[in-house]
Coordinates of C-alpha atoms in Angstrom, one line a residue:
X123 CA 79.5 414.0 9.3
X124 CA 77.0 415.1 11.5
X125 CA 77.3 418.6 10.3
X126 CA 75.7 417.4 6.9
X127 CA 72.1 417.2 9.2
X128 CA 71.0 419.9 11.4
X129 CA 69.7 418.8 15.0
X130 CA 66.4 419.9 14.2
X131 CA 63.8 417.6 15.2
X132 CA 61.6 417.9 12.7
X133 CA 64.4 417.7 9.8
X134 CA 65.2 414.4 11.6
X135 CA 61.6 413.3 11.1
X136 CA 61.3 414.3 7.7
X137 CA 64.3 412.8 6.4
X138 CA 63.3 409.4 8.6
X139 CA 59.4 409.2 7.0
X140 CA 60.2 410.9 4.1
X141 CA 63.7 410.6 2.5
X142 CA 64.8 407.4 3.7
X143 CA 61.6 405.4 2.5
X144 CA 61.5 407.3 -1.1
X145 CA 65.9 406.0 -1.5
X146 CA 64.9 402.8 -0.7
X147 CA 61.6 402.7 -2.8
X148 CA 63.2 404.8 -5.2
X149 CA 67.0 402.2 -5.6
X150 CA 64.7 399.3 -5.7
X151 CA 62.8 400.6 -8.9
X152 CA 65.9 402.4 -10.6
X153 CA 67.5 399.1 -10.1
X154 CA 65.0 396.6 -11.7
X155 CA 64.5 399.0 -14.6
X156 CA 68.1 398.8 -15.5
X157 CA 68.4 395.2 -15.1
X158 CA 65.6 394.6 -18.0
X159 CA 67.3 397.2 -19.9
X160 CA 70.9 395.3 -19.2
X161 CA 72.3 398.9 -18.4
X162 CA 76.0 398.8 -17.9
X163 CA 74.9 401.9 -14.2
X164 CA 72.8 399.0 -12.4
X165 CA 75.8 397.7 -10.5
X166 CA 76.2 401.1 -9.5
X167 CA 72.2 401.2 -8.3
X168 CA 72.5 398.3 -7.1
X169 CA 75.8 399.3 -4.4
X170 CA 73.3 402.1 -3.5
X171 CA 70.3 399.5 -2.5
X172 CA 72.0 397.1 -1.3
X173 CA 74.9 399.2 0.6
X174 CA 74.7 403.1 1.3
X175 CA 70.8 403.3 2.0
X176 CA 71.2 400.8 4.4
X177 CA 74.2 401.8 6.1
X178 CA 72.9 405.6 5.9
X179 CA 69.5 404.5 7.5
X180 CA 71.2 402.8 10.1
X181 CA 73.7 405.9 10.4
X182 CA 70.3 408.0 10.8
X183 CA 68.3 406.1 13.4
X184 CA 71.3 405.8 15.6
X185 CA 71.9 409.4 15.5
X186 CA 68.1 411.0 15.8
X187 CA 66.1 407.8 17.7
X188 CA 69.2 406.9 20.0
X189 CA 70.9 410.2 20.4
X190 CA 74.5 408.4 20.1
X191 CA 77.0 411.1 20.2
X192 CA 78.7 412.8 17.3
X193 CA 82.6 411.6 18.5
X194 CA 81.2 408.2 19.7
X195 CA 83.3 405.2 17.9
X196 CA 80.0 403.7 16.4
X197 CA 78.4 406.5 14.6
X198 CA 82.3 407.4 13.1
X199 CA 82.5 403.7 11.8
X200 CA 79.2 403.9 10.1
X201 CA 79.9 407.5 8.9
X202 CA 83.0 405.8 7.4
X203 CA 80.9 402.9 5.7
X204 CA 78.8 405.4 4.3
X205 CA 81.3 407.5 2.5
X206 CA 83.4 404.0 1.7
X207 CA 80.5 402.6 0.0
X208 CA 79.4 405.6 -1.8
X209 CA 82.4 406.2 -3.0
X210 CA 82.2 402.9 -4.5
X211 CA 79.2 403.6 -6.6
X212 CA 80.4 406.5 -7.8
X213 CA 83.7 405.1 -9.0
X214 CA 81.6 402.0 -10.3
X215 CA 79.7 405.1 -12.6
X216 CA 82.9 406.8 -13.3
X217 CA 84.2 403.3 -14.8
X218 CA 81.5 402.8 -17.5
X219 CA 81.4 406.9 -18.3
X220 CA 85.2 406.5 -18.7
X221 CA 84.3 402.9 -21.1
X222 CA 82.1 404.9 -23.4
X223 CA 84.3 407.9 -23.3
X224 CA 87.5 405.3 -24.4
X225 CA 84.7 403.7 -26.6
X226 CA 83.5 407.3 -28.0
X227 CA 86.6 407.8 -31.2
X228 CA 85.7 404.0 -32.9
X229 CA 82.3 404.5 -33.3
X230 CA 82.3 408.6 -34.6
X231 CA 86.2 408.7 -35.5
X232 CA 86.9 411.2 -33.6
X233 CA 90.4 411.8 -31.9
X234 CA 90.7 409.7 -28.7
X235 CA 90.3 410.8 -25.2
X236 CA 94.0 410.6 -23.4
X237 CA 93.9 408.5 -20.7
X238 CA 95.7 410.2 -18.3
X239 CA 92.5 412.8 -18.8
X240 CA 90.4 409.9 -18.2
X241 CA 92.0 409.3 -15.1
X242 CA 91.6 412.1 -13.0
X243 CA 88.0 411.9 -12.0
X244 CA 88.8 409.0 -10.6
X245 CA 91.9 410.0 -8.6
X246 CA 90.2 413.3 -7.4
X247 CA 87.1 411.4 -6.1
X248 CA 89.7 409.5 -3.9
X249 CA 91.5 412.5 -2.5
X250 CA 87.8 414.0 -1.6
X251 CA 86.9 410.3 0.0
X252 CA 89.8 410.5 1.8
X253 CA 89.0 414.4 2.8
X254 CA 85.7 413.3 3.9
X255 CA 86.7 410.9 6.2
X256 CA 89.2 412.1 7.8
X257 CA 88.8 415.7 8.0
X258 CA 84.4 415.3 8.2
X259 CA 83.9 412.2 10.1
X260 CA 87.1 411.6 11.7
X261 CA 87.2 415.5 12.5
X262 CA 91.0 415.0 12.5
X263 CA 92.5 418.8 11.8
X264 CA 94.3 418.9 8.5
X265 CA 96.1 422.3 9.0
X266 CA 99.6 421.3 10.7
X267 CA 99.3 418.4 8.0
X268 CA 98.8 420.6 5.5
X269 CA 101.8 422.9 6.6
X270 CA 104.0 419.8 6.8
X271 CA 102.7 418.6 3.4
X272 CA 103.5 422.1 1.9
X273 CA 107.0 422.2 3.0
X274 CA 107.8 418.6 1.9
X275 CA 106.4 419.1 -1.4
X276 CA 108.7 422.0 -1.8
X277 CA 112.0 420.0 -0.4
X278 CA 110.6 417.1 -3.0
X279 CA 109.7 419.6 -6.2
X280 CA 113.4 420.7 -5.9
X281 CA 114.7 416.7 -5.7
X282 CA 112.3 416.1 -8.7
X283 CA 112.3 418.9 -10.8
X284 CA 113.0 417.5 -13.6
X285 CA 111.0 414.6 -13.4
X286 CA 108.3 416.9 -12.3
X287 CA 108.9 419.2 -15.5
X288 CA 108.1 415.6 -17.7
X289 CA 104.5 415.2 -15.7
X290 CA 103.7 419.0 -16.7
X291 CA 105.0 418.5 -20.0
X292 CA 102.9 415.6 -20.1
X293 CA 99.9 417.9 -19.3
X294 CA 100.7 420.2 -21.9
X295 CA 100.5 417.5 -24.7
X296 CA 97.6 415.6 -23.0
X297 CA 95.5 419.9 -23.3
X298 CA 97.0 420.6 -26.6
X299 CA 96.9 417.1 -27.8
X300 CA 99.2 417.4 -30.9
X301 CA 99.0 413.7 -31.6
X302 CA 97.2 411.0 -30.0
X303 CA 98.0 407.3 -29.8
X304 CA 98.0 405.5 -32.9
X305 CA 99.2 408.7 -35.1
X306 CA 102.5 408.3 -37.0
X307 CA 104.9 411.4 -36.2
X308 CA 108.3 412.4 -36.4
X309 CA 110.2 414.6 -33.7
X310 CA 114.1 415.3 -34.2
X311 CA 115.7 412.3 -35.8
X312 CA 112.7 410.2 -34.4
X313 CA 110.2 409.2 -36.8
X314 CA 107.7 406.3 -35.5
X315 CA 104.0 405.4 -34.3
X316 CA 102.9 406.7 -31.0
X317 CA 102.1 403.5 -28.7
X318 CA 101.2 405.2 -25.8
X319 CA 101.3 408.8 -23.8
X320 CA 101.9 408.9 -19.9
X321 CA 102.8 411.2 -17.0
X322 CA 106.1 411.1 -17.9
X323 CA 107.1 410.0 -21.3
X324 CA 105.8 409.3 -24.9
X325 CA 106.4 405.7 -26.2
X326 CA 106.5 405.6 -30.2
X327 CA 107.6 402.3 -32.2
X328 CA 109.7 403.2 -35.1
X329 CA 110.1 401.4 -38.4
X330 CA 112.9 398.8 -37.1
X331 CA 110.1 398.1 -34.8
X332 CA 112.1 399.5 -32.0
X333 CA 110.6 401.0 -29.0
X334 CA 111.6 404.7 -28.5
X335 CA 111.2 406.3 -25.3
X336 CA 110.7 410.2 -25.6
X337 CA 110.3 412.4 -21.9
X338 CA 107.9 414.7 -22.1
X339 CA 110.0 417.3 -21.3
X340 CA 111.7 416.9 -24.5
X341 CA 108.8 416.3 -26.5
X342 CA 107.2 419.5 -25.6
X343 CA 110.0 421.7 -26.9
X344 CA 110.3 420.0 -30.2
X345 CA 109.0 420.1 -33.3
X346 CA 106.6 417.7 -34.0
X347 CA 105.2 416.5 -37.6
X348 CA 102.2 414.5 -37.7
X349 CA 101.4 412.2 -40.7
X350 CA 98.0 411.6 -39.6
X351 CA 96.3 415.0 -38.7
X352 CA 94.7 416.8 -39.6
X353 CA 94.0 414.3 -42.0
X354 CA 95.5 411.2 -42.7
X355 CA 96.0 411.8 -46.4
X356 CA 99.6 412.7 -46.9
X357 CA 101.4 413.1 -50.7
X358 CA 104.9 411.2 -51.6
X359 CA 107.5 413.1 -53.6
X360 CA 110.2 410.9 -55.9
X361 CA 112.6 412.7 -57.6
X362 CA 113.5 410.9 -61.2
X363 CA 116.2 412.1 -63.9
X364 CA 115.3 410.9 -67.5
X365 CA 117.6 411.5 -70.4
X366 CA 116.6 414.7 -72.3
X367 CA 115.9 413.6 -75.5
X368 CA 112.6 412.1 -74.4
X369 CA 109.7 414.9 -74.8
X370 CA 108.3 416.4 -71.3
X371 CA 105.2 415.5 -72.3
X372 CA 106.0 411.8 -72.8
X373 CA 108.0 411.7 -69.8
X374 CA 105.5 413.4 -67.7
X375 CA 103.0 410.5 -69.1
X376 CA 105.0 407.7 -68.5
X377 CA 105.6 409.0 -64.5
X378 CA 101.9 409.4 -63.9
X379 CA 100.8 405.8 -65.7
X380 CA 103.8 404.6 -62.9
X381 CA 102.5 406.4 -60.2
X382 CA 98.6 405.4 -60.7
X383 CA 100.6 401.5 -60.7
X384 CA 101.7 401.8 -57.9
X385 CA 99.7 399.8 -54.6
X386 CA 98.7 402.3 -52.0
X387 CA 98.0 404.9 -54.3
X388 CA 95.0 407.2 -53.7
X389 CA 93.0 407.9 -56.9
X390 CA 91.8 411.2 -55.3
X391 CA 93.4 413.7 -55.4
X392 CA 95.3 412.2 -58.5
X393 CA 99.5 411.8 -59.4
X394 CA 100.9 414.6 -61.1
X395 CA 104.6 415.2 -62.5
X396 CA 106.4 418.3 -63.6
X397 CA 109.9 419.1 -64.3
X398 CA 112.0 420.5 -61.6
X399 CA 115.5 421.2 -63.6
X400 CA 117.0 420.9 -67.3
X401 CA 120.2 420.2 -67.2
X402 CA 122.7 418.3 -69.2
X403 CA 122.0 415.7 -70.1
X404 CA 119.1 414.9 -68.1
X405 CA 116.1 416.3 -66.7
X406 CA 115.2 416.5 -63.9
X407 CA 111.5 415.3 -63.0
X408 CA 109.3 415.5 -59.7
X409 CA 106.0 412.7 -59.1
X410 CA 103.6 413.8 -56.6
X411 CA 101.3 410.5 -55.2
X412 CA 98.9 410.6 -51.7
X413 CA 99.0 408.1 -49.6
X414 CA 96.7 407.1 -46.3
X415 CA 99.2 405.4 -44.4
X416 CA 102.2 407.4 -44.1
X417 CA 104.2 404.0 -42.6
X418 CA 103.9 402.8 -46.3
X419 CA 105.7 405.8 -47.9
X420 CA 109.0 404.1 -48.1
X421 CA 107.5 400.9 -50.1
X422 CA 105.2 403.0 -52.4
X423 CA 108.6 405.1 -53.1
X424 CA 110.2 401.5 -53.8
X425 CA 107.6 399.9 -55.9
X426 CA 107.5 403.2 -57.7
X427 CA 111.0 403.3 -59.0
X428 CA 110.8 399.5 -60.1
X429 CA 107.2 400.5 -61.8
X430 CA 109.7 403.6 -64.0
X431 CA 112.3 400.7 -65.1
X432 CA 109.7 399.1 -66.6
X433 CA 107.5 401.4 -67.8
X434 CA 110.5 403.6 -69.7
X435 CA 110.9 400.8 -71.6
X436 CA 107.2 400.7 -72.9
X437 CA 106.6 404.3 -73.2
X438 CA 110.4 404.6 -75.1
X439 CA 111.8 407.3 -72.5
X440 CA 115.3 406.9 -71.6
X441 CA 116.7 406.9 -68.7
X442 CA 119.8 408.2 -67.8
X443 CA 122.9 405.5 -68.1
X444 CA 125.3 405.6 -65.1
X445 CA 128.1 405.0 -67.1
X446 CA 130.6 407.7 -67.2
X447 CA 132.8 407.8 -70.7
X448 CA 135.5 410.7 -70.9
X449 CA 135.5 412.9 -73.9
X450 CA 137.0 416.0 -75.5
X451 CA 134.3 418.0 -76.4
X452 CA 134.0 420.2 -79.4
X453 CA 130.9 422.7 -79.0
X454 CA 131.0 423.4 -82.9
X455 CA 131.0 420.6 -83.8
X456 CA 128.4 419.0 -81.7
X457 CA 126.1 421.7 -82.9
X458 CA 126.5 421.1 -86.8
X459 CA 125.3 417.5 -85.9
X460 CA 122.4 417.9 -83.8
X461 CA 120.6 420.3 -86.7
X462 CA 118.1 418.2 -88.9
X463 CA 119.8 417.8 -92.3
X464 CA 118.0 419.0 -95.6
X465 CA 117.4 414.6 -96.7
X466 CA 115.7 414.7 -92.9
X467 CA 113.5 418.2 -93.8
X468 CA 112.5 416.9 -97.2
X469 CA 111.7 413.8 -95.9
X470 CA 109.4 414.8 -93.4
X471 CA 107.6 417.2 -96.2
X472 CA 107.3 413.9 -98.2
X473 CA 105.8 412.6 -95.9
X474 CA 102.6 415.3 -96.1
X475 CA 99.9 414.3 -98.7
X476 CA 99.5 417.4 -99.4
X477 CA 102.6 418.1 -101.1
X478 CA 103.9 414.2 -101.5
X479 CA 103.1 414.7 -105.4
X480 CA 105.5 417.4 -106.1
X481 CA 108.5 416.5 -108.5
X482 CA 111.6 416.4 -106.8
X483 CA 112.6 419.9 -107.4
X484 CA 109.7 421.6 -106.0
X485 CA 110.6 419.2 -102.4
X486 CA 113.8 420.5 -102.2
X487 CA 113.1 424.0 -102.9
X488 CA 110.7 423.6 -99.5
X489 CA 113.2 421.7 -97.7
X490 CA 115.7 424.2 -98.4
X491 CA 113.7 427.1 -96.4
X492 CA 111.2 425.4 -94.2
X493 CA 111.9 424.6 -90.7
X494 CA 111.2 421.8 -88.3
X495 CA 109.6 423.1 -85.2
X496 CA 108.2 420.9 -81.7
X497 CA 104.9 422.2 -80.0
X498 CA 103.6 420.7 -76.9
X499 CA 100.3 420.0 -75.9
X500 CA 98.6 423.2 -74.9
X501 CA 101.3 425.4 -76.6
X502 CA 99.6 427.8 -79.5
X503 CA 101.2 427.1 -82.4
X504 CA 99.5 430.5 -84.3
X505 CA 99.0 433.4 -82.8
X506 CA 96.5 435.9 -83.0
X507 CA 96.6 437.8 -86.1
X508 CA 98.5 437.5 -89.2
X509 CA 99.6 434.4 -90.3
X510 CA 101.3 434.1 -93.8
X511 CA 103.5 431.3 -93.0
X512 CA 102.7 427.9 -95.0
X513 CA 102.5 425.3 -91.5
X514 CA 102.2 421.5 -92.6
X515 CA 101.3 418.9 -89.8
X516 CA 104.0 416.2 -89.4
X517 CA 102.5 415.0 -86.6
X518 CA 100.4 415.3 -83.8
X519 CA 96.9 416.9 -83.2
X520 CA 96.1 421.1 -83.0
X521 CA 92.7 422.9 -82.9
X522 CA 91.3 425.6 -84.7
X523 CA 89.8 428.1 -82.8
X524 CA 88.5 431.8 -82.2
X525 CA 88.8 433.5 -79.2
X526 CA 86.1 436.3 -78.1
X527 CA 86.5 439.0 -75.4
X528 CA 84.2 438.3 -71.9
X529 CA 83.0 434.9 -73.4
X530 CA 83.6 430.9 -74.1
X531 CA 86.3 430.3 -77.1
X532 CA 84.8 428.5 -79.7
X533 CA 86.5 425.0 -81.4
X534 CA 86.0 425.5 -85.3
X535 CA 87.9 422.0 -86.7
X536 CA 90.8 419.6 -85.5
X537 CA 93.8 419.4 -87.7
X538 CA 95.0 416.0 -88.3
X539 CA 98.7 415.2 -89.3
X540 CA 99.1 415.7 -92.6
X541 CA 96.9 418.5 -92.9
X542 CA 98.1 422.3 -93.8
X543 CA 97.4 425.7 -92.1
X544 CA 98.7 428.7 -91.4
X545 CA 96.5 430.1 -94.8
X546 CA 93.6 432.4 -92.9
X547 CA 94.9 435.8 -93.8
X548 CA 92.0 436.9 -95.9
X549 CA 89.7 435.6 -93.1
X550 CA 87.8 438.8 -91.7
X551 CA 88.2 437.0 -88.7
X552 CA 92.1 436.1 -88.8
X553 CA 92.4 438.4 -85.5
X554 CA 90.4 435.9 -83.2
X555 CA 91.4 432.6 -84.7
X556 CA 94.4 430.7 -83.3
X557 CA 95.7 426.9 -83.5
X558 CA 96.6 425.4 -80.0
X559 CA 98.1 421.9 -80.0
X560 CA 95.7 419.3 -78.5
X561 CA 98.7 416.6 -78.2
X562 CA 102.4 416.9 -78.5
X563 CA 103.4 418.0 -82.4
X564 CA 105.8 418.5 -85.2
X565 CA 105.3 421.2 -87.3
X566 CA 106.8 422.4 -90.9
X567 CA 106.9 425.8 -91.1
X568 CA 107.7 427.4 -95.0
X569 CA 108.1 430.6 -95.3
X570 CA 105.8 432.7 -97.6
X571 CA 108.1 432.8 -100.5
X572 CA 109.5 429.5 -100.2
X573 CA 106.2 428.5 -100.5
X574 CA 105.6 431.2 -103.6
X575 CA 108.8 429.4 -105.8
X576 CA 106.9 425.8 -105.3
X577 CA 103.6 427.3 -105.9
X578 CA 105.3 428.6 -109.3
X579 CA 106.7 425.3 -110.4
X580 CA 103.5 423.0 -109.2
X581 CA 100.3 425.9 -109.9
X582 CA 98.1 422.6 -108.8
X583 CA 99.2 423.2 -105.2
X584 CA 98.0 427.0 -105.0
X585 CA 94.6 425.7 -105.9
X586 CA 94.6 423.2 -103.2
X587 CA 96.0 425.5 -100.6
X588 CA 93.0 428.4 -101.8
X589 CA 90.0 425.9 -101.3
X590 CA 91.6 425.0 -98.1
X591 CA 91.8 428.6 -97.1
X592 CA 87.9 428.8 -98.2
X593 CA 87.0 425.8 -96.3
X594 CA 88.2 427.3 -92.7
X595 CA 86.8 430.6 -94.1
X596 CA 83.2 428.8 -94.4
X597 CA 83.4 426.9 -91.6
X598 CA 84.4 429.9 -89.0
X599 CA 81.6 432.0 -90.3
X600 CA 78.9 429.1 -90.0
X601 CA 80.4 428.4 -85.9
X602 CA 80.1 432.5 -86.0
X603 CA 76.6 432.3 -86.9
X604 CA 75.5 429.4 -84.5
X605 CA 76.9 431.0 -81.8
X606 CA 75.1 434.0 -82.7
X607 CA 71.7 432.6 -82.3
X608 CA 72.9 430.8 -79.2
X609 CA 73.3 427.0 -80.4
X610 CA 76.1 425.3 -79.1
X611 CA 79.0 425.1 -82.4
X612 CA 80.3 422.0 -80.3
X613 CA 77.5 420.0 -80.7
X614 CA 77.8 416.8 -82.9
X615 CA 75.2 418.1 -85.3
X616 CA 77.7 421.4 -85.4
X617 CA 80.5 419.3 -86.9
X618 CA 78.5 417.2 -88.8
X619 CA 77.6 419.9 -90.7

């Protein structure tokens, strides 16, 4: 150790009036400031006061006022004291660094620190202590060790290859860090919460509450999902077949009101549904939810099926029935009775205002040539262009509007059920305006002459049909002209008017 201080007189001098009075001054202060500031580093000043600056004073005046020899057994014990207790301290500092470092991912939720990483300070100060004192103070040559060492480790890497391949493995997932403890993962047919990651092996707890033990080894060269990174959000699909007489759109609203039932469900981003597959006789359907906790994906897919049963009921969309009859079937025939009969076409025309005070011959010369057609929501029932086709609202909701090149469409009217379109073909406008169904609809459509004959036998209706036709007229010229001068045709005061 004595290699550390030159035999120089007057650096013997300086570090005895100088050094050694400013450490202990210095320790004394450092300490007593900490202690009032209840600092988790004064134990670690206080080892300094109370141990190395003494021993290293003592170290100091033996050596330059007493001219003890280098090799003598006194000045190599205290040389040893010294490095033993300052080793001491600084594994006393490493301990709370390492504490706020483990402390560090609670308080800012940031990924935690492995702590095999948070070892290795610790276990490389020892290997330099133990350097120090036998190679610095001890001056004990390390070389024919360190031959020895070098062919032992290599008779010991080929023993313990393999377990040696898990501790670099380990490595490699402690530097690239594809999980850390806590995160829910899955890895082959294993699919559980990481408890803990070592030198050798990853510990996970699956869902049976088992403990799975995973070398590294094997981790490294598998594929690994993780549920919780980069974010913990994570979306659940559930396949569900509903019979195919219930309308997509009513389906697709009874999944989501089930899926925002559901506990565990995020509200953000929200459920969504869409069909997957028609076939016969069901179709197929596909619910999309987000979850934070990816171990409750099997419950939230349980209490989401119970939440359909119920809700299909309420929202009248059938499910599928398990039971499996045997039957001949006859394709003709089967056809023939799924069209809507003429008593079913003249009802539903009955059932317009408009038209519910014709005689009975006038209804079933419409229900002879109108047709019965289903719109859904967001579907355009007219085109853009020509429309000569008589369209009576059975039910449901559409909007009226025009379209314009490069800018904002504008919404002219809503059309109720019950109400009648289809008659803007003298509009100078008829090439921009188009209805779009606002909810799911049924829609009459009569053909222009079928329309003509009951025109002919009820002349009332024509004159109903013509102030219609003038009232859309009016009403998309006045939207024309706001928009024109830049109010909004939206507005409340708009449709008031």
């Amino acid at each position: 150790m004595s290699e550390l201080f030159p035999d120089s007189s007057a650096a013997w001098a300086a570090l005895i009036i100088v050094v050694l009075p400013l450490m202990i001054i210095g320790s004394g202060e450092m300490e007593e400031r900490l202690r009032q500031r209840d600092s988790p580093y004064q134990p670690t000043i206080a080892t300094l006061r109370i141990w190395v600056v003494p021993l290293l004073t003592i170290w100091v005046l033996a050596r330059a006022l007493l001219d003890t020899a280098d090799d003598s057994l006194f000045i190599r014990l205290l040389g040893t004291a010294v490095v033993l207790a300052s080793a001491v301290a600084a594994l006393s500092a490493f301990r709370v660094v390492v504490a706020e470092l483990a402390d560090r991912p609670r308080r800012t939720g940031r990924r935690p620190i492995p702590r095999l990483l948070l070892a290795l300070p610790r276990l490389l100060l020892v290997l330099a202590t133990a350097w120090l004192l036998i190679a610095g103070v001890w001056g004990i040559d390390l070389s024919a060790l360190l031959t020895a060492l070098g062919v032992t480790s290599l008779v010991v890497s080929l023993a313990l290859q393999d377990t040696l391949s898990g501790i670099a493995s380990g490595f490699t997932l402690l530097a690239d860090q594809p999980f850390s403890t806590g995160d829910w993962i899955e890895s082959d047919d294993v699919e559980g919460r990481v408890i803990d990651v070592n030198w050798r092996a990853t510990r996970i707890q699956d869902r049976n509450g088992d403990l799975v033990v995973i070398p590294n080894g094997q981790l490294a060269k598998a594929t690994i999902v993780n549920f919780d990174q980069p974010s913990r959000l994570h979306r659940v699909k559930v396949s569900v077949q509903i019979d195919r007489s219930a309308p997509p759109t009513t389906a697709i609203a009874m999944l989501v009101d089930a899926a925002r039932s559901t506990p565990g469900i995020v509200e953000d981003p929200p459920p969504f549904a869409q069909v997957t597959q028609i076939a016969d006789p069901v179709v197929d359907y596909e619910t999309s939810m987000w979850i934070e906790d990816y171990s409750l994906a099997p419950q939230v897919e349980a209490d989401f099926g119970a939440l359909v049963w119920y809700l299909s009921y309420r929202h009248d969309v059938p499910l599928p029935n398990p039971a499996q009859d045997v039957y001949f079937f006859d394709g003709a025939k089967a056809a023939i009775e799924s069209r809507v009969t003429a008593a079913e076409v003249r009802q539903r025309i009955a059932d317009i205002p408009l038209v519910a005070a014709l005689d009975n011959d006038a209804l079933d010369k419409l229900a002879a040539v109108a047709s019965i057609n289903q719109y859904r929501s967001g579907e355009t029932i007219i085109e853009e262009g020509t429309q000569r086709d008589l369209l009576l609202m059975h039910s449901g909701r559409a909007r009226l509007i025009l379209r314009r090149a490069d800018l904002e469409d504008l919404n002219v009217v809503d059309i109720e059920a019950g109400e009648a379109f289809g008659v803007l073909s003298e509009s100078p406008v008829s090439d921009r305006a188009l209805v779009v169904a606002t909810t799911d609809c049924e829609v009459l459509r009569i053909p222009p002459e079928g329309a003509g004959r009951a025109i002919a036998i009820a002349p009332d209706l024509a004159n109903v049909l013509d102030q219609l036709a003038a009232t859309r007229r009016r009403r998309i010229e006045r939207v024309l002209r706001r928009s024109s001068r830049g109010a909004d045709p939206t507005s409340a005061e708009s449709r008031k008017s």
